[in-house]
Coordinates of C-alpha atoms in Angstrom, one line a residue:
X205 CA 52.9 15.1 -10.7
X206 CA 52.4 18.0 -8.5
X207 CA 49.4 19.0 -7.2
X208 CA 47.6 21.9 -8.3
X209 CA 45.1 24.4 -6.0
X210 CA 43.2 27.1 -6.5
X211 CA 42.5 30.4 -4.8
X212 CA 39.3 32.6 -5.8
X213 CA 39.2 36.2 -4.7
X214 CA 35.6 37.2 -4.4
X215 CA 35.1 39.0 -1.8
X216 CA 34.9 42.4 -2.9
X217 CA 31.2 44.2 -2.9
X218 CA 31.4 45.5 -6.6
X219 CA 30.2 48.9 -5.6
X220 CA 30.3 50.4 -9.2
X221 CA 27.5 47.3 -10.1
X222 CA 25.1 49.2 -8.1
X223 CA 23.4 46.0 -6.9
X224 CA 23.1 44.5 -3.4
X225 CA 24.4 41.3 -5.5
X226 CA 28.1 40.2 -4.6
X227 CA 29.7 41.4 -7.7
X228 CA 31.1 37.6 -8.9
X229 CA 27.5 36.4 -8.9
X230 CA 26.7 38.4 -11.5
X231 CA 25.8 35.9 -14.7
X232 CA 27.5 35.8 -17.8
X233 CA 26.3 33.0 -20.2
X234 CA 24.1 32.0 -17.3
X235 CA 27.0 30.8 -14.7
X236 CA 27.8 33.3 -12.4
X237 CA 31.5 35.0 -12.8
X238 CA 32.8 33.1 -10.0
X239 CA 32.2 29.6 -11.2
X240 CA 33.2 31.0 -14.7
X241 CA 36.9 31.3 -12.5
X242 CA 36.5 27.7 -11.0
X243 CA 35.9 26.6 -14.5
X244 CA 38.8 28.1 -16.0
X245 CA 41.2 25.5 -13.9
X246 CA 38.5 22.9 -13.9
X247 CA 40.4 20.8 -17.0
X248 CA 43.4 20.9 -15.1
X249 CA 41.9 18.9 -12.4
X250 CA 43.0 21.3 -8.9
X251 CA 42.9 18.9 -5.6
X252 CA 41.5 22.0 -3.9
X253 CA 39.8 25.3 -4.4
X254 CA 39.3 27.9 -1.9
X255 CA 37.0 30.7 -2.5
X256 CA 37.7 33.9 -0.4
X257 CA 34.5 35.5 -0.1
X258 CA 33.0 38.5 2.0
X259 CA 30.2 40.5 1.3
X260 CA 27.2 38.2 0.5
X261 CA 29.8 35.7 1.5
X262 CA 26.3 32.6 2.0
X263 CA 25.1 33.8 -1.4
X264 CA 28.5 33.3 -3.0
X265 CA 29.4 30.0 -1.2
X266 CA 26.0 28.5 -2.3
X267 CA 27.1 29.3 -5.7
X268 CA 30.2 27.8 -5.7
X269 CA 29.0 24.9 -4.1
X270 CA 26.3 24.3 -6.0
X271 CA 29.2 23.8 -9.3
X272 CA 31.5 22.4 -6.9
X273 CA 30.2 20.9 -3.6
X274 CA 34.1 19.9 -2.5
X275 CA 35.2 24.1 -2.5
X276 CA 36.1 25.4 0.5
X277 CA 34.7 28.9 1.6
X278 CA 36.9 31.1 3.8
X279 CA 35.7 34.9 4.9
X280 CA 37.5 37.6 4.5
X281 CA 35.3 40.1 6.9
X282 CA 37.6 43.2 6.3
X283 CA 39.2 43.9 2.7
X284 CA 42.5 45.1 3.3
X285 CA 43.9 44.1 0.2
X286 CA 44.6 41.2 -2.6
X287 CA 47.7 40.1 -0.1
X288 CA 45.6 39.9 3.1
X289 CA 42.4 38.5 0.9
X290 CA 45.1 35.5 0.0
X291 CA 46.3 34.9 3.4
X292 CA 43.1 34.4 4.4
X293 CA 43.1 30.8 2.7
X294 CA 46.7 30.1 4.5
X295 CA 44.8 27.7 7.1
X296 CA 42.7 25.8 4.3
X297 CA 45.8 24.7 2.3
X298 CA 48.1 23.8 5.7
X299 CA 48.2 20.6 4.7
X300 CA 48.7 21.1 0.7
X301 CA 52.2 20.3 -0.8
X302 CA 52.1 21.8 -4.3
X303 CA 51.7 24.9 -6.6
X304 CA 49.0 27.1 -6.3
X305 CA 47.3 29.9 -8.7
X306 CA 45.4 32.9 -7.6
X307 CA 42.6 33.9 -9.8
X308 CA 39.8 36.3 -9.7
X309 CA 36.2 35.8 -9.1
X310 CA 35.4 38.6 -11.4
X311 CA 37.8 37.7 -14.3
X312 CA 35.6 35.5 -16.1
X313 CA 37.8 34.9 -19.6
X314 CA 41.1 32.9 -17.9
X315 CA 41.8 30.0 -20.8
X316 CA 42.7 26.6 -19.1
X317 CA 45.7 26.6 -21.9
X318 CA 46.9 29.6 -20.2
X319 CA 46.9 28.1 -17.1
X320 CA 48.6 25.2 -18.1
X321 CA 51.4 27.2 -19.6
X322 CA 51.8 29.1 -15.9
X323 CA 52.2 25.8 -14.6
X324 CA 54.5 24.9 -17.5
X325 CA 56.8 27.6 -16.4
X326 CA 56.3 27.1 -12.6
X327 CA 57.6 23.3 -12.6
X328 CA 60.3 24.6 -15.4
X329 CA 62.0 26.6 -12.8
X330 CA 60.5 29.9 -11.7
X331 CA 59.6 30.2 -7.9
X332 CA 57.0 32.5 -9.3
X333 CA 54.8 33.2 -12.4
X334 CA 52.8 36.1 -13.2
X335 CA 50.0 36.6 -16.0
X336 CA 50.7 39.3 -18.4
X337 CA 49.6 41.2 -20.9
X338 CA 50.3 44.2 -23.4
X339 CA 47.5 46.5 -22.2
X340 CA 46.6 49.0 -25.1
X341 CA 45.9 51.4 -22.7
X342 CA 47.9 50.6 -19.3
X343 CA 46.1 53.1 -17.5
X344 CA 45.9 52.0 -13.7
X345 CA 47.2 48.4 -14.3
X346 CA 50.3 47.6 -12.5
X347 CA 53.2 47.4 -14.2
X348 CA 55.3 44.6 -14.8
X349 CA 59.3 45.6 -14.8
X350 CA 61.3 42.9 -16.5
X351 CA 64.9 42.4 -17.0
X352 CA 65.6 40.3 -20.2
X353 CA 62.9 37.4 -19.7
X354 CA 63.0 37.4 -15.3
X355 CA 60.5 39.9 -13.5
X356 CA 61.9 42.3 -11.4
X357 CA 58.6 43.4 -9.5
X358 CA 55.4 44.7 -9.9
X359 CA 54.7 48.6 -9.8
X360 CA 51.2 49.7 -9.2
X361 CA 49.9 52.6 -10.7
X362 CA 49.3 55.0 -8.3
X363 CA 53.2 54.2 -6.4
X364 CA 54.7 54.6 -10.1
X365 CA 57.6 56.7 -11.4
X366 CA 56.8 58.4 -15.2
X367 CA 59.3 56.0 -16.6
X368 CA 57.2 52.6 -15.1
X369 CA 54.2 54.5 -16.1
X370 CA 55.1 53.9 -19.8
X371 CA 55.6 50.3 -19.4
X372 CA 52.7 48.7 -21.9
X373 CA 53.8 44.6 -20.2
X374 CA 50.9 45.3 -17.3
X375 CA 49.4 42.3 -14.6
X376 CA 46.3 40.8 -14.4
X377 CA 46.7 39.8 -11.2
X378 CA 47.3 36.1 -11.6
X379 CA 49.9 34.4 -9.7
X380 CA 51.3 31.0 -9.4
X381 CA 53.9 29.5 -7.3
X382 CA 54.5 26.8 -4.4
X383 CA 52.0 26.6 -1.4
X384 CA 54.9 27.5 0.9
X385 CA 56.8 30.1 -1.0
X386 CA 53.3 31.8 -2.0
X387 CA 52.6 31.8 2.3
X388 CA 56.4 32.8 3.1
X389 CA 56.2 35.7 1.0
X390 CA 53.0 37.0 1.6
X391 CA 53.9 36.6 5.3
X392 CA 56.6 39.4 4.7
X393 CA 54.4 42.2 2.7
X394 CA 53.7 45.4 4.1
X395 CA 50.9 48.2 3.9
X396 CA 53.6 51.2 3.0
X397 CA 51.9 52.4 -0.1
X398 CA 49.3 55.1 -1.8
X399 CA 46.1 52.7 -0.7
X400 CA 47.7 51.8 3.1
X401 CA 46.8 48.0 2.0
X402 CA 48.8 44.7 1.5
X403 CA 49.6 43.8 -2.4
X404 CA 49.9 40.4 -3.3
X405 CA 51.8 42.3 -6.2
X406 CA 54.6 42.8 -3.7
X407 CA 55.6 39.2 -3.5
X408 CA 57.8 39.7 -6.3
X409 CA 60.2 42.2 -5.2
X410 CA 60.4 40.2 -1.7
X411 CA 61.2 36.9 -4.4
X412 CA 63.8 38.8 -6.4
X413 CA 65.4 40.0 -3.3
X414 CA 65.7 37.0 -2.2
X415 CA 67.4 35.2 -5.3
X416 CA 63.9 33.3 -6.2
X417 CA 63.3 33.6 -10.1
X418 CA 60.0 35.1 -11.3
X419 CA 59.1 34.9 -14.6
X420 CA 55.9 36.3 -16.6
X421 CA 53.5 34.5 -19.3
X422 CA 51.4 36.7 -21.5
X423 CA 48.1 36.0 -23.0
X424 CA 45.5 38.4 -25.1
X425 CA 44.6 42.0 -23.2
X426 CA 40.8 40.6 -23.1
X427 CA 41.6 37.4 -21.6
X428 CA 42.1 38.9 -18.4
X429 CA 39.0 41.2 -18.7
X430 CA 37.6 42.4 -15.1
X431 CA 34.2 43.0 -14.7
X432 CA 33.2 45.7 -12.4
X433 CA 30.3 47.8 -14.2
X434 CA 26.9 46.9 -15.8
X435 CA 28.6 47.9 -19.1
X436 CA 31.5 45.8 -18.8
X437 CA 29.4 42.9 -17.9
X438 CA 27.7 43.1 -20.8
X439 CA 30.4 43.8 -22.9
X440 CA 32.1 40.4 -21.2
X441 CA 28.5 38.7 -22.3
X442 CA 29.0 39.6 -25.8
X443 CA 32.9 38.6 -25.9
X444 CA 31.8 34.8 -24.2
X445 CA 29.4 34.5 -26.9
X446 CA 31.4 35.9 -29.5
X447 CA 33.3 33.3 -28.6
X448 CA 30.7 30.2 -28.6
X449 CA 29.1 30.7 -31.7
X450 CA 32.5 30.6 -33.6
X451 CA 33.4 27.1 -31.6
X452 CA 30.0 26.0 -32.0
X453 CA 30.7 27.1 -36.3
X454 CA 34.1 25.4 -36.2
X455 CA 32.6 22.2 -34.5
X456 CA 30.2 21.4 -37.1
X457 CA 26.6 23.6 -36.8
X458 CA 25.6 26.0 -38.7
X459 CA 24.3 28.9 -37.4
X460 CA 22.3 31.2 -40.2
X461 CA 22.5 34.5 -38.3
X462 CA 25.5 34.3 -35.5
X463 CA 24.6 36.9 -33.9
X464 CA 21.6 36.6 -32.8
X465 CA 22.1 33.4 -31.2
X466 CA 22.6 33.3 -27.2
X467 CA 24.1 30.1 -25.7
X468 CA 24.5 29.0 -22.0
X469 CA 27.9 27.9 -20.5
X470 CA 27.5 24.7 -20.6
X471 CA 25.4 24.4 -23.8
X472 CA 26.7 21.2 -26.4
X473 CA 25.7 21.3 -29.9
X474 CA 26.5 18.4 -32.2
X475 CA 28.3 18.9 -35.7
X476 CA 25.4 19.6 -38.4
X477 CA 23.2 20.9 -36.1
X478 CA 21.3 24.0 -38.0
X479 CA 20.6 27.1 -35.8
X480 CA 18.0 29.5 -37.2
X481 CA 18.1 33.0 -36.1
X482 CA 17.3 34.5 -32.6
X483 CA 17.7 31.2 -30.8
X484 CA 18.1 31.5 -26.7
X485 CA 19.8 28.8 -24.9
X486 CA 19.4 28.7 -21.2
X487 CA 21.3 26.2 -18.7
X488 CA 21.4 22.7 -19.3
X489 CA 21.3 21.8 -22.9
X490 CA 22.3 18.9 -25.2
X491 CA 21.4 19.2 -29.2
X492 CA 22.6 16.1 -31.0
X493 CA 24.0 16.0 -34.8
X494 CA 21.7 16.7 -36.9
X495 CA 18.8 18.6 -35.3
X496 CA 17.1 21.9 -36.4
X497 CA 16.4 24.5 -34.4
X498 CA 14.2 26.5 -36.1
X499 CA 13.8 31.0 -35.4
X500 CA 12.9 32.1 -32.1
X501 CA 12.8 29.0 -30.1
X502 CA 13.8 29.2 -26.3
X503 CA 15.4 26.0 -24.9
X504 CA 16.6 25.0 -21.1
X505 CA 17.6 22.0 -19.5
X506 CA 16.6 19.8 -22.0
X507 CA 17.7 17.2 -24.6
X508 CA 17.1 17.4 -28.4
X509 CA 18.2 14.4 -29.8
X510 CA 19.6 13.7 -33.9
X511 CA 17.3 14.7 -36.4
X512 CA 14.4 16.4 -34.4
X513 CA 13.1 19.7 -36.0
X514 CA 12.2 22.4 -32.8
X515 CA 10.2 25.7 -34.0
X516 CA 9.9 28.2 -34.8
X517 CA 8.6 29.8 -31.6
X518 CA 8.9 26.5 -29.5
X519 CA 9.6 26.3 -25.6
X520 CA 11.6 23.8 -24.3
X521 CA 11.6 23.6 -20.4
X522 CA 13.7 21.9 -18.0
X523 CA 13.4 18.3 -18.3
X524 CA 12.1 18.2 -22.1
X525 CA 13.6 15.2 -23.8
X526 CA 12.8 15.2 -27.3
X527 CA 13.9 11.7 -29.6
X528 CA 15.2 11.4 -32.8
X529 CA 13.0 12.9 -36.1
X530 CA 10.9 14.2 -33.4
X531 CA 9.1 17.4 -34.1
X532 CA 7.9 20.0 -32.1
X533 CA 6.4 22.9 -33.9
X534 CA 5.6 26.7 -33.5
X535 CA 4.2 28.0 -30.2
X536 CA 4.3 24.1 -28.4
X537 CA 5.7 24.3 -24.8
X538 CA 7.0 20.8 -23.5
X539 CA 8.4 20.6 -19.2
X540 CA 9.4 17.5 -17.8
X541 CA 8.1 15.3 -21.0
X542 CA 9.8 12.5 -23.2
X543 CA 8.8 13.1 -26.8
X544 CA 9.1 9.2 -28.9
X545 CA 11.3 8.9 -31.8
X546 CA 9.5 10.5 -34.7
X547 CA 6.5 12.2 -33.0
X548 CA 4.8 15.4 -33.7
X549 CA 3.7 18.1 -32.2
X550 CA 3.2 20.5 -34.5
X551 CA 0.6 23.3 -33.2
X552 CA -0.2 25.3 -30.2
X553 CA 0.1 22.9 -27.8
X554 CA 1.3 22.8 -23.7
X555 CA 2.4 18.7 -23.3
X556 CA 3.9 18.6 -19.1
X557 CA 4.4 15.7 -17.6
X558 CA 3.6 13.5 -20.0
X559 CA 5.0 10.4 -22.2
X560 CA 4.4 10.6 -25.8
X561 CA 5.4 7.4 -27.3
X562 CA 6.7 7.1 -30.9
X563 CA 4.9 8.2 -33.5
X564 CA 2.4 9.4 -32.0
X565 CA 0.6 12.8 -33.3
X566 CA -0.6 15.6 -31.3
X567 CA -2.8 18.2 -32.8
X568 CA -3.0 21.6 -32.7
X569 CA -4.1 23.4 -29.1
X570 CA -4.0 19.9 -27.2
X571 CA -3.2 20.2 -23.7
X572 CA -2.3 18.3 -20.7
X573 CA -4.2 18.9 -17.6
X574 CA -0.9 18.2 -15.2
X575 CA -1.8 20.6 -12.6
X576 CA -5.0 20.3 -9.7
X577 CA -3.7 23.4 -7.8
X578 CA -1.7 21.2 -5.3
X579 CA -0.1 18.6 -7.3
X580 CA 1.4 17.2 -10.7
X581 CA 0.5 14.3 -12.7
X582 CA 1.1 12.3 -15.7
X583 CA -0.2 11.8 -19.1
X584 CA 1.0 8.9 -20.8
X585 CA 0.0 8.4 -24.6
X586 CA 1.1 5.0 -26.5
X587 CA 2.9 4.7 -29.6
X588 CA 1.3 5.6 -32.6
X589 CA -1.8 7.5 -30.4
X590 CA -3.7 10.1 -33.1
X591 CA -4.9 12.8 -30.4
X592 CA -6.8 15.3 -32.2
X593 CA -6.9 18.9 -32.3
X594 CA -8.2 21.3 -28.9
X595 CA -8.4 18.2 -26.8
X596 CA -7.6 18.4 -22.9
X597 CA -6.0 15.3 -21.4
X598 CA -6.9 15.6 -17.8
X599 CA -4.3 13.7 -15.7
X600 CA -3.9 11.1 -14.7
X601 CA -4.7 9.8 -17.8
X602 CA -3.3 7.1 -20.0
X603 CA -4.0 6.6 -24.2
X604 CA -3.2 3.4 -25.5
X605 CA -0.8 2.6 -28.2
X606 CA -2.9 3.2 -31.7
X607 CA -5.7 4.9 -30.1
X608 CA -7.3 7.7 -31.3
X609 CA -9.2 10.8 -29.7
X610 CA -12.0 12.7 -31.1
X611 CA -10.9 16.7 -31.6
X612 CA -12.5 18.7 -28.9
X613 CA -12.6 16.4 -26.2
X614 CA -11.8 16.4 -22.8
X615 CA -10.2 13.1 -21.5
X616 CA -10.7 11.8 -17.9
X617 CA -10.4 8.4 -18.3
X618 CA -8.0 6.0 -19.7
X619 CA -8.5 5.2 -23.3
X620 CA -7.5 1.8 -24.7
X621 CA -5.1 0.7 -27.2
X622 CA -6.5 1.0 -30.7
X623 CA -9.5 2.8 -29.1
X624 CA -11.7 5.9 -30.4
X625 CA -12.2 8.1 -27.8
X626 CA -15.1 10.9 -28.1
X627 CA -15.9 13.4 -25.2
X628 CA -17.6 16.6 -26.3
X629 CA -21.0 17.8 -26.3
X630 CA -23.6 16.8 -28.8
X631 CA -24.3 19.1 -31.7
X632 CA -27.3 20.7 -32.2
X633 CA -28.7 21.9 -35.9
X634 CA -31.5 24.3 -36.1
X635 CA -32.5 24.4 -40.1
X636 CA -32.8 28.3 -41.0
X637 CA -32.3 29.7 -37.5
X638 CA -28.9 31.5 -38.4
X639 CA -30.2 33.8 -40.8
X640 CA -33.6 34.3 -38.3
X641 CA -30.8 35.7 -35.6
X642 CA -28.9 37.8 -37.9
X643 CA -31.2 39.4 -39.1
X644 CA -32.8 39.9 -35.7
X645 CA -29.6 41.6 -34.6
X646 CA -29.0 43.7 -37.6
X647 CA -32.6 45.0 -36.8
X648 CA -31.4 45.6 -33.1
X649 CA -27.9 47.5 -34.1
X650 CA -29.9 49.8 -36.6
X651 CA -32.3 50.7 -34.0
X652 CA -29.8 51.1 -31.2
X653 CA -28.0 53.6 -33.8

């Protein structure tokens, strides 16, 4: 099969963002835009992906190498258009024998399906492939001028003639064609237009004129959404998720109020999962069948697993993995701590760094003591351990499987297995002295009044 690679244009500044951020780093879903373009391709497996960046050109490479640490980063210093910005990966892909597609860094919505279908049409015949689309308002998008079901050449807005302007078939951009047809051509485009830059739109009028077939493959108008304001980034954020909830819906879970739910990019529910309302997902997150996730909870990198119950008002933070029938009720915040099949905690609590082993029950307003000021560490707690309510667990600490601790104390030393564990101050009964100091107050507030 022929190879596939991939060129990323994201070099552009995004000056209408009003941020010092490169535009493609902006998030949606979490991911920034430019690896939501390296994903787009990422099911069809490309041997090689060049990313043309320029301003903030270290901030973007870190991102893209941080989803894909084999992406090549090439610079274009001065943007002198889509043509030139190309060219600039010609040295990067010397060596490449196969097709290519050029995407954009800030087009976040590119379907792998559409992709394959450009590549579809590429190895059927056409030299070159263009993404299309009926634009309900063609405004400043180029035009694409057809004849029959071959494409003639691409008329940008500004260089077009009333009758092109009327032309709804418009580009997004996206081009696919060989490694050395794609460099041939752009080798032979010119600056002789309204902007005084070099289109990689004008490939296709060098390709016709040259006998090469282009053809054009069309996919929705808000596939090939662009994102270069605040407002259209968030309008792209509400489109993504539009999108996930109703795969997450068609997969299996059932989500009670859609849209207030807010997953990542890379978030994986299982079927009959149940999704209460105003749940946030961050990065990193695995919910197995089965699980509930209960209103207002907030979960990152973490891993629920089938059956647990989360919420309402839970935290989940990075490295939270949670077992099956697990529960974790409102207002607990778990980081970096496995949770045992079927154990609770239900109330109030802060469990970091810990191990709680199955079964186990963890009262309200306990807390783990995983932090001296300079370093972390553990709190491990056996199956079956009873820990009751307002009790700090100073680590390193260790409670035995079946032990129990006394509510109110403060741990500092390991407790046995099947242990009971008290640590609190003695209390001390004064018969009658209560009412003797309430009414000895009420005799001061009257007088102070």
């Amino acid at each position: 099969m022929t190879q596939l690679a991939l060129i990323i244009l994201a070099a552009g500044k995004g000056t209408r963002m009003k941020s010092d951020l490169p535009k493609v780093l902006h998030p949606v879903a979490g991911a920034p835009l430019v690896v939501h373009a390296m994903l787009a391709v990422e099911a069809l497996e490309p041997a090689a992906t060049i990313v043309v960046a320029g301003h903030g050109a270290d901030l973007v490479e870190r991102a893209a190498h941080g989803h894909d640490p084999d992406a090549r980063i090439v610079l274009q210093a001065e943007q002198r258009g889509t043509a030139h910005a190309v060219d600039r990966a010609r040295g990067a892909l010397e060596q490449f024998d196969g097709d290519v597609i050029v995407l954009y860094g800030d087009t976040p919505f590119i379907r792998p399906e559409t992709m394959t279908e450009m590549l579809d049409a590429r190895r059927g015949g056409a030299d070159v492939v263009v993404l299309g689309f009926e634009a309900e308002q063609p405004g400043k998008y180029g035009r694409l001028v057809t004849n029959g079901d071959v494409l003639e050449r691409i008329v940008e807005a500004k260089d077009a003639s009333a009758e092109e302007l009327a032309i709804t078939l418009c580009n997004s951009g996206v081009i696919c064609a060989d490694r050395a047809t794609l460099f041939d051509l752009i080798a032979q485009v010119g600056d002789d237009n309204a902007a005084g830059e070099y289109y990689l739109t004008d490939i296709i009028g060098l390709a016709s004129g040259a006998g090469m077939r282009c053809a054009v493959v069309t996919c929705p108008e808000e596939e090939t959404l662009g994102i270069n304001s605040r407002a259209e980034l968030a309008r792209a954020e509400a489109i993504w998720q539009a999108r996930r909830r109703h795969e997450a819906m068609e997969n299996g879970a059932t989500l009670t109020a859609p849209d207030t739910v807010f997953f990542a990019h890379d978030t994986h529910i299982g079927a009959d999962v149940l999704i209460e309302p105003h749940v946030i997902f961050g990065p990193g997150v695995t919910v197995e069948n089965g699980a509930t996730l209960r209103a207002f909870s907030h979960l990152e990198g973490c891993h629920v697993s089938d059956g647990a119950v989360i919420g309402p008002y839970a935290r989940l933070r990075p490295d939270a993995e949670i077992g099956p029938d697990a529960r974790i009720g409102n207002f607990v915040e778990i980081k970096k701590a496995v949770i045992g099949e079927g154990a609770k905690v239900n109330h109030l609590s802060y469990i970091g760094d810990a191990e709680i082993g199955a079964g186990a029950n963890i009262g309200a307003g306990t807390i783990t003591c995983n932090y001296d000021g300079v370093l972390k560490h553990e709190t491990r707690i056996g199956a079956g351990a009873f820990i009751g309510s307002n009790t700090a667990l100073v680590a390193p600490v260790e409670v035995g499987e079946g032990a129990v601790v006394a509510a109110g104390s403060t741990i500092t030393a390991d407790v046995p297995g099947g242990g009971l564990a008290i640590a609190r101050s003695r209390q001390d009964t004064k018969p009658g002295q209560g009412a003797r100091l309430r009414e000895a107050l009420l005799a001061r507030k009257a007088a102070d009044t």
